[in-house]
XYZ file of N, CA and C in Angstrom:
492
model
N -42.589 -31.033 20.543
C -44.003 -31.343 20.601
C -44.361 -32.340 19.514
N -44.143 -31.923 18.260
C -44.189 -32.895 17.482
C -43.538 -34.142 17.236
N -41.972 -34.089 17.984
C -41.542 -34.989 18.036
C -42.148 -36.299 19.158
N -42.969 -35.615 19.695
C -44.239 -36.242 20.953
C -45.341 -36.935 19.917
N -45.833 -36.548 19.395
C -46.899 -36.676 18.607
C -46.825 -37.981 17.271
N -45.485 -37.402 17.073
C -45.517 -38.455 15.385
C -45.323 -39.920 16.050
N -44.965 -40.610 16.835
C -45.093 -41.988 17.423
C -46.997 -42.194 17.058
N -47.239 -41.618 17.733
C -48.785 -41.464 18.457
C -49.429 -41.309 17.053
N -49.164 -40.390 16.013
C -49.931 -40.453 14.852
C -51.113 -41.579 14.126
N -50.270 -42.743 14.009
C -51.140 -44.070 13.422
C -52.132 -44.140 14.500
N -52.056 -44.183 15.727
C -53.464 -44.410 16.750
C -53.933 -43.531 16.952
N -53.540 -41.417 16.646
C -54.553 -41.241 16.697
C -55.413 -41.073 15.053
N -54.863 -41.372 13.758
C -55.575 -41.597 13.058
C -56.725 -42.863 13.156
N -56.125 -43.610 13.405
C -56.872 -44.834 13.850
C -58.435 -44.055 14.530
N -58.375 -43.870 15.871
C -59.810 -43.299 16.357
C -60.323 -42.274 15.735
N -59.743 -41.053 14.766
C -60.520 -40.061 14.427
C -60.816 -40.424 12.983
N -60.303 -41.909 12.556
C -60.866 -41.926 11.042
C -62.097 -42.204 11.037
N -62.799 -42.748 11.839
C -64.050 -42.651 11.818
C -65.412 -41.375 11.756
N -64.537 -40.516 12.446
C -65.282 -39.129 12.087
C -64.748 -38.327 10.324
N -65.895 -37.663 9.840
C -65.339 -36.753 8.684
C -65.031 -35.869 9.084
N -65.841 -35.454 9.517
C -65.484 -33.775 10.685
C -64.119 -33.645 11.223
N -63.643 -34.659 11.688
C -62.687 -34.609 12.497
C -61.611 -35.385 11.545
N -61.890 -35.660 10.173
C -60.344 -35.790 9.897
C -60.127 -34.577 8.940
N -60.864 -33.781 8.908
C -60.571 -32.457 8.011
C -59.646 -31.876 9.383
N -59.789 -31.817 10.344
C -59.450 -30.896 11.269
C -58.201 -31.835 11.907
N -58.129 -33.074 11.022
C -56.582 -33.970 11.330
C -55.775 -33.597 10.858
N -56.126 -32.953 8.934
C -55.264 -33.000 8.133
C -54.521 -31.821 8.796
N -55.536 -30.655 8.494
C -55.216 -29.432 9.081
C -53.918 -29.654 9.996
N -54.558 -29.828 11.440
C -53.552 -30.347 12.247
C -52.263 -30.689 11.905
N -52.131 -32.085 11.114
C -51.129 -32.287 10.540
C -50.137 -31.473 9.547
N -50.877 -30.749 8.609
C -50.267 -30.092 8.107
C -49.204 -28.562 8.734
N -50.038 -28.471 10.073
C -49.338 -26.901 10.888
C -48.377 -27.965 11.430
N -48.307 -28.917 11.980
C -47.530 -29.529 12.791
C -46.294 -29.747 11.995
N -46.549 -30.132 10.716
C -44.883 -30.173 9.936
C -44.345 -28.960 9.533
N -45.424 -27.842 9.216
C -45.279 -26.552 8.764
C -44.358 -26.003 9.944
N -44.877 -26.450 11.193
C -43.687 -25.731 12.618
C -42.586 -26.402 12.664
N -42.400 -27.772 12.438
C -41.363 -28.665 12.316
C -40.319 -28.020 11.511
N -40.913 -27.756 10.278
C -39.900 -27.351 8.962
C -39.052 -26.079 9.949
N -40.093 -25.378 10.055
C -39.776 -23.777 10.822
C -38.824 -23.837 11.837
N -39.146 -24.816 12.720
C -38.360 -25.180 13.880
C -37.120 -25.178 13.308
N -36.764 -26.495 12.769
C -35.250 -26.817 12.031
C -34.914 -25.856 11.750
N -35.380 -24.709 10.731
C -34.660 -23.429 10.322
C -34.057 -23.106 11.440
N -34.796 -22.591 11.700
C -34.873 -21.328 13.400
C -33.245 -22.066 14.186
N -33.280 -23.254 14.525
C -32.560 -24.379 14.800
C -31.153 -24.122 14.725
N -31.339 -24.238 13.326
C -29.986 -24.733 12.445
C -29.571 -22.975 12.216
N -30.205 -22.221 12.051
C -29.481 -20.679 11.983
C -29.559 -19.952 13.411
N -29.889 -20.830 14.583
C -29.143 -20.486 15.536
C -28.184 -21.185 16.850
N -27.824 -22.622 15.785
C -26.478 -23.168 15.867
C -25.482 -22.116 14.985
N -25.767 -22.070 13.832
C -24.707 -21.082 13.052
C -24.739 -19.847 13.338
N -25.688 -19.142 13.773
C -24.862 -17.928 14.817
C -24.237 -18.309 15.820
N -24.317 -19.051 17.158
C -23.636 -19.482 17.615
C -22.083 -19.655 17.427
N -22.046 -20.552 16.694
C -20.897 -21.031 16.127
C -20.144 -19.753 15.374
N -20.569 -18.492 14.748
C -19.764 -17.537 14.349
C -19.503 -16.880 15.319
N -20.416 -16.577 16.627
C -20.359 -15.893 17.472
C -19.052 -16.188 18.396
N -18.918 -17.113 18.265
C -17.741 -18.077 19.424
C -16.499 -17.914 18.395
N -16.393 -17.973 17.369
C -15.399 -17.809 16.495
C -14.514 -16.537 16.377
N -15.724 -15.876 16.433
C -15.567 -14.171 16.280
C -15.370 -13.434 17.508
N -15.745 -14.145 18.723
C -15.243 -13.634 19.801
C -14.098 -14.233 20.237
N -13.424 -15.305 20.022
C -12.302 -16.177 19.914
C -10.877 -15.229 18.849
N -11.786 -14.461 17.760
C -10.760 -14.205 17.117
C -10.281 -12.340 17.584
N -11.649 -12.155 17.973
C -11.327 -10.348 18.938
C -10.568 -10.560 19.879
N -10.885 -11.523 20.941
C -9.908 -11.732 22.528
C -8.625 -12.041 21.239
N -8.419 -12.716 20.212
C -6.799 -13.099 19.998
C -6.361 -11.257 19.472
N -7.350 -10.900 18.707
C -7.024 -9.283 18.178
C -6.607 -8.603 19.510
N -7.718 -8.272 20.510
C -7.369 -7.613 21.280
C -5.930 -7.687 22.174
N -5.551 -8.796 22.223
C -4.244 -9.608 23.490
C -3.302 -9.277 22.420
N -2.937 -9.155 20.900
C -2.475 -8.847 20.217
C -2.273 -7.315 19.818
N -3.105 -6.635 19.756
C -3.479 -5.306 19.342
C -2.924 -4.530 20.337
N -2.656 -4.853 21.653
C -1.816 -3.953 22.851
C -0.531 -4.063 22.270
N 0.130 -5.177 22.087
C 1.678 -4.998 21.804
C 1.934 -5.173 20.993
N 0.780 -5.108 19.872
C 0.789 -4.282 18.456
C 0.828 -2.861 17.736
N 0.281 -2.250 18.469
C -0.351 -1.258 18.601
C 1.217 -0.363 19.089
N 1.617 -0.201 20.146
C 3.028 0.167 21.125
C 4.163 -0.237 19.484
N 4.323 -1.537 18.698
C 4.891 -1.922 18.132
C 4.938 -0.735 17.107
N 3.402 -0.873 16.554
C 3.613 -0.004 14.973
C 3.985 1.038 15.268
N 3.682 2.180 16.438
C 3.650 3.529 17.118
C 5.038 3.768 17.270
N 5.582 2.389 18.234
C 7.764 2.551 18.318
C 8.212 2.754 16.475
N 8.022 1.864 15.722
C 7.883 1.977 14.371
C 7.594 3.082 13.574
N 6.530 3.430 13.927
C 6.319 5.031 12.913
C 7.238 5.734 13.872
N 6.996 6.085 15.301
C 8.176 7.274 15.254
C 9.791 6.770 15.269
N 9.935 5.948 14.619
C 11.440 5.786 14.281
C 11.464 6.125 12.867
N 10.793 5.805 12.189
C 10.713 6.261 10.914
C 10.367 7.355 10.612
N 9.859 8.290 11.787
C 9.920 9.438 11.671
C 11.077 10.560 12.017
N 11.660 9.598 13.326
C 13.202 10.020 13.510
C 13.888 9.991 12.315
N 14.001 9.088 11.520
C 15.069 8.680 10.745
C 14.836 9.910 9.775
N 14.045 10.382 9.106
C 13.000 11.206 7.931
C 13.654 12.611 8.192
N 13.235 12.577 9.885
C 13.995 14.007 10.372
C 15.408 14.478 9.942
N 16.018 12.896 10.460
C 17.799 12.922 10.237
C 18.237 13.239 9.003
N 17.523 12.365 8.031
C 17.596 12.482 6.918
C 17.613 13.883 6.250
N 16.509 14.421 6.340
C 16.077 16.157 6.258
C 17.064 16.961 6.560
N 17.561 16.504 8.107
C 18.460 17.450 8.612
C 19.636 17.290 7.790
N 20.105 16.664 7.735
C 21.260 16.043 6.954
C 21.238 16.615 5.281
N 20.232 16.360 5.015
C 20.208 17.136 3.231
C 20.144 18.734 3.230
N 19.242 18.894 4.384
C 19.481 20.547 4.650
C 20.807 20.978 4.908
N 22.154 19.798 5.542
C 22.790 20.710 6.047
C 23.895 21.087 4.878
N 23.673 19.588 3.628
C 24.377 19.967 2.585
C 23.898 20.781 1.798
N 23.148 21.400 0.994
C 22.429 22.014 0.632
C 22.824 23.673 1.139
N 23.243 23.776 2.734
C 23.566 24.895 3.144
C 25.126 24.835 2.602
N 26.158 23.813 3.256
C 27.286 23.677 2.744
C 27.528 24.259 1.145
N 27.057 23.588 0.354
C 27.164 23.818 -1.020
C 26.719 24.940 -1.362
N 25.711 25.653 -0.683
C 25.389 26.953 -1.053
C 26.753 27.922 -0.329
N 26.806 27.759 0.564
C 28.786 28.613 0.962
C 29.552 28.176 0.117
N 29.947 27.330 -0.018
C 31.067 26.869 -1.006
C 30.228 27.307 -2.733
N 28.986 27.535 -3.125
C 29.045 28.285 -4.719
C 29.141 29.994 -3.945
N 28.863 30.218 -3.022
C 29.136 31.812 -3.043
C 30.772 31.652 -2.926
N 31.384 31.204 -2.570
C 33.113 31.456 -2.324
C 33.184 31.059 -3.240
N 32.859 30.219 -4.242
C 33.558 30.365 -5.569
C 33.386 31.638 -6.365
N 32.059 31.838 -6.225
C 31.655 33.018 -7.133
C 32.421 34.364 -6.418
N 32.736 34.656 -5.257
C 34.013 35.306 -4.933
C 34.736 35.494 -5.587
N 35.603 34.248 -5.421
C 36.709 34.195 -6.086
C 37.105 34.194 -7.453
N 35.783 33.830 -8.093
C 35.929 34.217 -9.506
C 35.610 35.344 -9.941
N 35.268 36.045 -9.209
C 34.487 37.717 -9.705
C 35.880 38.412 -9.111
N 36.857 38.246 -7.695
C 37.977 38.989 -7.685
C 39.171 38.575 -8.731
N 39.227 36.940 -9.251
C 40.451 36.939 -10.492
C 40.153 37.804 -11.803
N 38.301 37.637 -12.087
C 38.297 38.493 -13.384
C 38.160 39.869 -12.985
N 37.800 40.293 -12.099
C 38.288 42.039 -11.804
C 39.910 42.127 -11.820
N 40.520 41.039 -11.305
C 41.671 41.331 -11.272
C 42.796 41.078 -12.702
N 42.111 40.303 -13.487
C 42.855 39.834 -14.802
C 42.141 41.502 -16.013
N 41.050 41.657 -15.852
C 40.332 42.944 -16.723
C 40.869 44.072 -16.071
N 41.397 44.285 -14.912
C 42.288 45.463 -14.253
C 44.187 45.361 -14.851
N 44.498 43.724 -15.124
C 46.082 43.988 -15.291
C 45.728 44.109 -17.224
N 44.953 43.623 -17.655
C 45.086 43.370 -19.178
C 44.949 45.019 -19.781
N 43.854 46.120 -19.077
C 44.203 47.530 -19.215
C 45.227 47.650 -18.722
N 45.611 47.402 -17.994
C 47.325 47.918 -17.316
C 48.402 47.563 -18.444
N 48.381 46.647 -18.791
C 49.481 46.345 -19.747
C 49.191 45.561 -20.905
N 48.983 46.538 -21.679
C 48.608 46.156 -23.487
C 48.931 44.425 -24.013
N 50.274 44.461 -23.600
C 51.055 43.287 -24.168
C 50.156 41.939 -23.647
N 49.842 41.827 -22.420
C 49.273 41.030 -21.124
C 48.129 40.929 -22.210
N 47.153 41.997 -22.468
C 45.686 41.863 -23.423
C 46.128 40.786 -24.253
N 46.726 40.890 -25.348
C 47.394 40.612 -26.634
C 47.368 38.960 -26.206
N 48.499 38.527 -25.229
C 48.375 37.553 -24.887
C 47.157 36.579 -24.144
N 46.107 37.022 -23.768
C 45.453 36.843 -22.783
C 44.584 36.204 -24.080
N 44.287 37.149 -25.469
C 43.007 36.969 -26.689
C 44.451 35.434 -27.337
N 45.180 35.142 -27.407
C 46.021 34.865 -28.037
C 45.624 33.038 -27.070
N 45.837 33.365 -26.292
C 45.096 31.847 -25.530
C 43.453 31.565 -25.263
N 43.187 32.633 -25.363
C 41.653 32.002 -25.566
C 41.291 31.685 -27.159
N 42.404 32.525 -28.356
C 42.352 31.657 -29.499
C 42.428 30.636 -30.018
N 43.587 30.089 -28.569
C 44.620 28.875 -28.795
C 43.374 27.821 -28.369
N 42.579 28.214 -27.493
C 41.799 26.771 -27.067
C 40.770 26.969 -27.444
N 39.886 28.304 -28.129
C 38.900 27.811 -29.105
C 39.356 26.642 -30.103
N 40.213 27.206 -30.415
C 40.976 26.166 -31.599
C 41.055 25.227 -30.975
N 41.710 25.007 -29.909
C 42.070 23.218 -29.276
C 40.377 22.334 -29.220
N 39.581 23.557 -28.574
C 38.315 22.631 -28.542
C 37.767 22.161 -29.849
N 37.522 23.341 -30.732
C 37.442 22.796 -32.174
C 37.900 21.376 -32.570
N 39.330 21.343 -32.290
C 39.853 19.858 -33.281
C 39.710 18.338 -32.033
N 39.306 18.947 -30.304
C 38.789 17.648 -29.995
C 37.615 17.280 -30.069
N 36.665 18.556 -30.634
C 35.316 18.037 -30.671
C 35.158 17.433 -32.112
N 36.420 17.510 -33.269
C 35.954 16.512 -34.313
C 36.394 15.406 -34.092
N 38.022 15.325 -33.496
C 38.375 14.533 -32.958
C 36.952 13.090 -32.721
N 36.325 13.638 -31.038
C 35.706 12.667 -30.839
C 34.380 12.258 -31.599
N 33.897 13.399 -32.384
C 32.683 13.299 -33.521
C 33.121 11.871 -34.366
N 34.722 12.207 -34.661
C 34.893 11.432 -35.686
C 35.046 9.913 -35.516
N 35.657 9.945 -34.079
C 36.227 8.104 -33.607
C 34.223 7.784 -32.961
N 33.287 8.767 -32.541
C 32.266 8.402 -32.365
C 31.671 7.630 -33.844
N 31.723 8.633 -35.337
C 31.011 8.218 -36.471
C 31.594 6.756 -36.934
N 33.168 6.446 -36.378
C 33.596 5.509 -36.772
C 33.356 3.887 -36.010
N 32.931 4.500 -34.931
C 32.778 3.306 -33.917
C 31.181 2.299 -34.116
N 30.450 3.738 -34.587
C 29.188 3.594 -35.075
C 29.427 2.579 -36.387
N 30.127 3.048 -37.309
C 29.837 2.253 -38.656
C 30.368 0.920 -38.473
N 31.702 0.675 -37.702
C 31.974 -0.815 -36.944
C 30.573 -0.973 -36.600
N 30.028 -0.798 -35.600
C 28.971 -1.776 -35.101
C 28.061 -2.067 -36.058
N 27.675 -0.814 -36.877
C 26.467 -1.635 -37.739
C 26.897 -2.519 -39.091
N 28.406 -2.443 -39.051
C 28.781 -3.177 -40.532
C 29.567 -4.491 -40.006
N 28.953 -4.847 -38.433
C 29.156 -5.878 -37.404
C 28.110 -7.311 -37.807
């Protein structure tokens, strides 16, 4: 409308400058007419730019959506394989876990029938005792002289490095 009008402006100032009356009610005029102009452009220009997000954003859902089907199937094959695997895994630590628990009871068997059976012959035969305290003397003692043993090549290895 206004873009109708502003050509036309100079002629119709031209005929209404002659009235006072009627150029108060020009200015007026004039002034709503740019006041809608300004408004217009807004209005305009922020609904080219919705537009333009709107088309973007529905451009980028249709690519989500056409994506998101054999995405979707993708991550789902994905988690439950990784949930298979978790299982296997589980199963698998459970089954050692059982293993190793049979194998410490059969040891502990077998070590509870040698020392019933070594504390049954050592009363049986005095001499057998005698000998039996006579080697566990022998390797207190043995442990004794490797634990200075390695104390000692440890304190020595130490004073090399720091007098390095």
């Amino acid at each position: 409308f206004c873009v109708l009008i502003a050509p036309m402006m100079p002629l119709i100032l031209m005929l209404l400058c002659c009235r006072p009356a009627h150029t108060r009610q020009l200015q007026r005029h004039r002034e709503l007419c740019l006041s809608f102009t300004r408004e217009f452009r807004k209005i305009k220009t922020n609904i080219t730019t919705a537009r333009e997000n709107a088309e973007i954003f529905n451009t980028v859902r249709g690519d989500m959506r056409d994506g998101e089907r054999t995405n979707r199937n993708d991550i789902l094959l994905r988690e439950r394989s990784s949930i298979q695997n978790s299982q296997r895994s589980t199963a698998a630590t459970l089954e050692q876990a059982v293993g190793a628990r049979e194998s410490l009871g059969h040891q502990r068997q077998t070590f509870t029938s040698i020392t019933s059976r070594m504390s049954h012959l050592a009363q049986t035969l005095p001499g057998v005792n005698n000998l039996i305290g006579a080697i566990s003397k022998k390797k207190n003692k043995d442990s004794i002289i490797l634990a200075v043993v390695i104390a000692s090549c440890t304190l020595f290895c130490l004073l090399y490095w720091l007098n390095k």
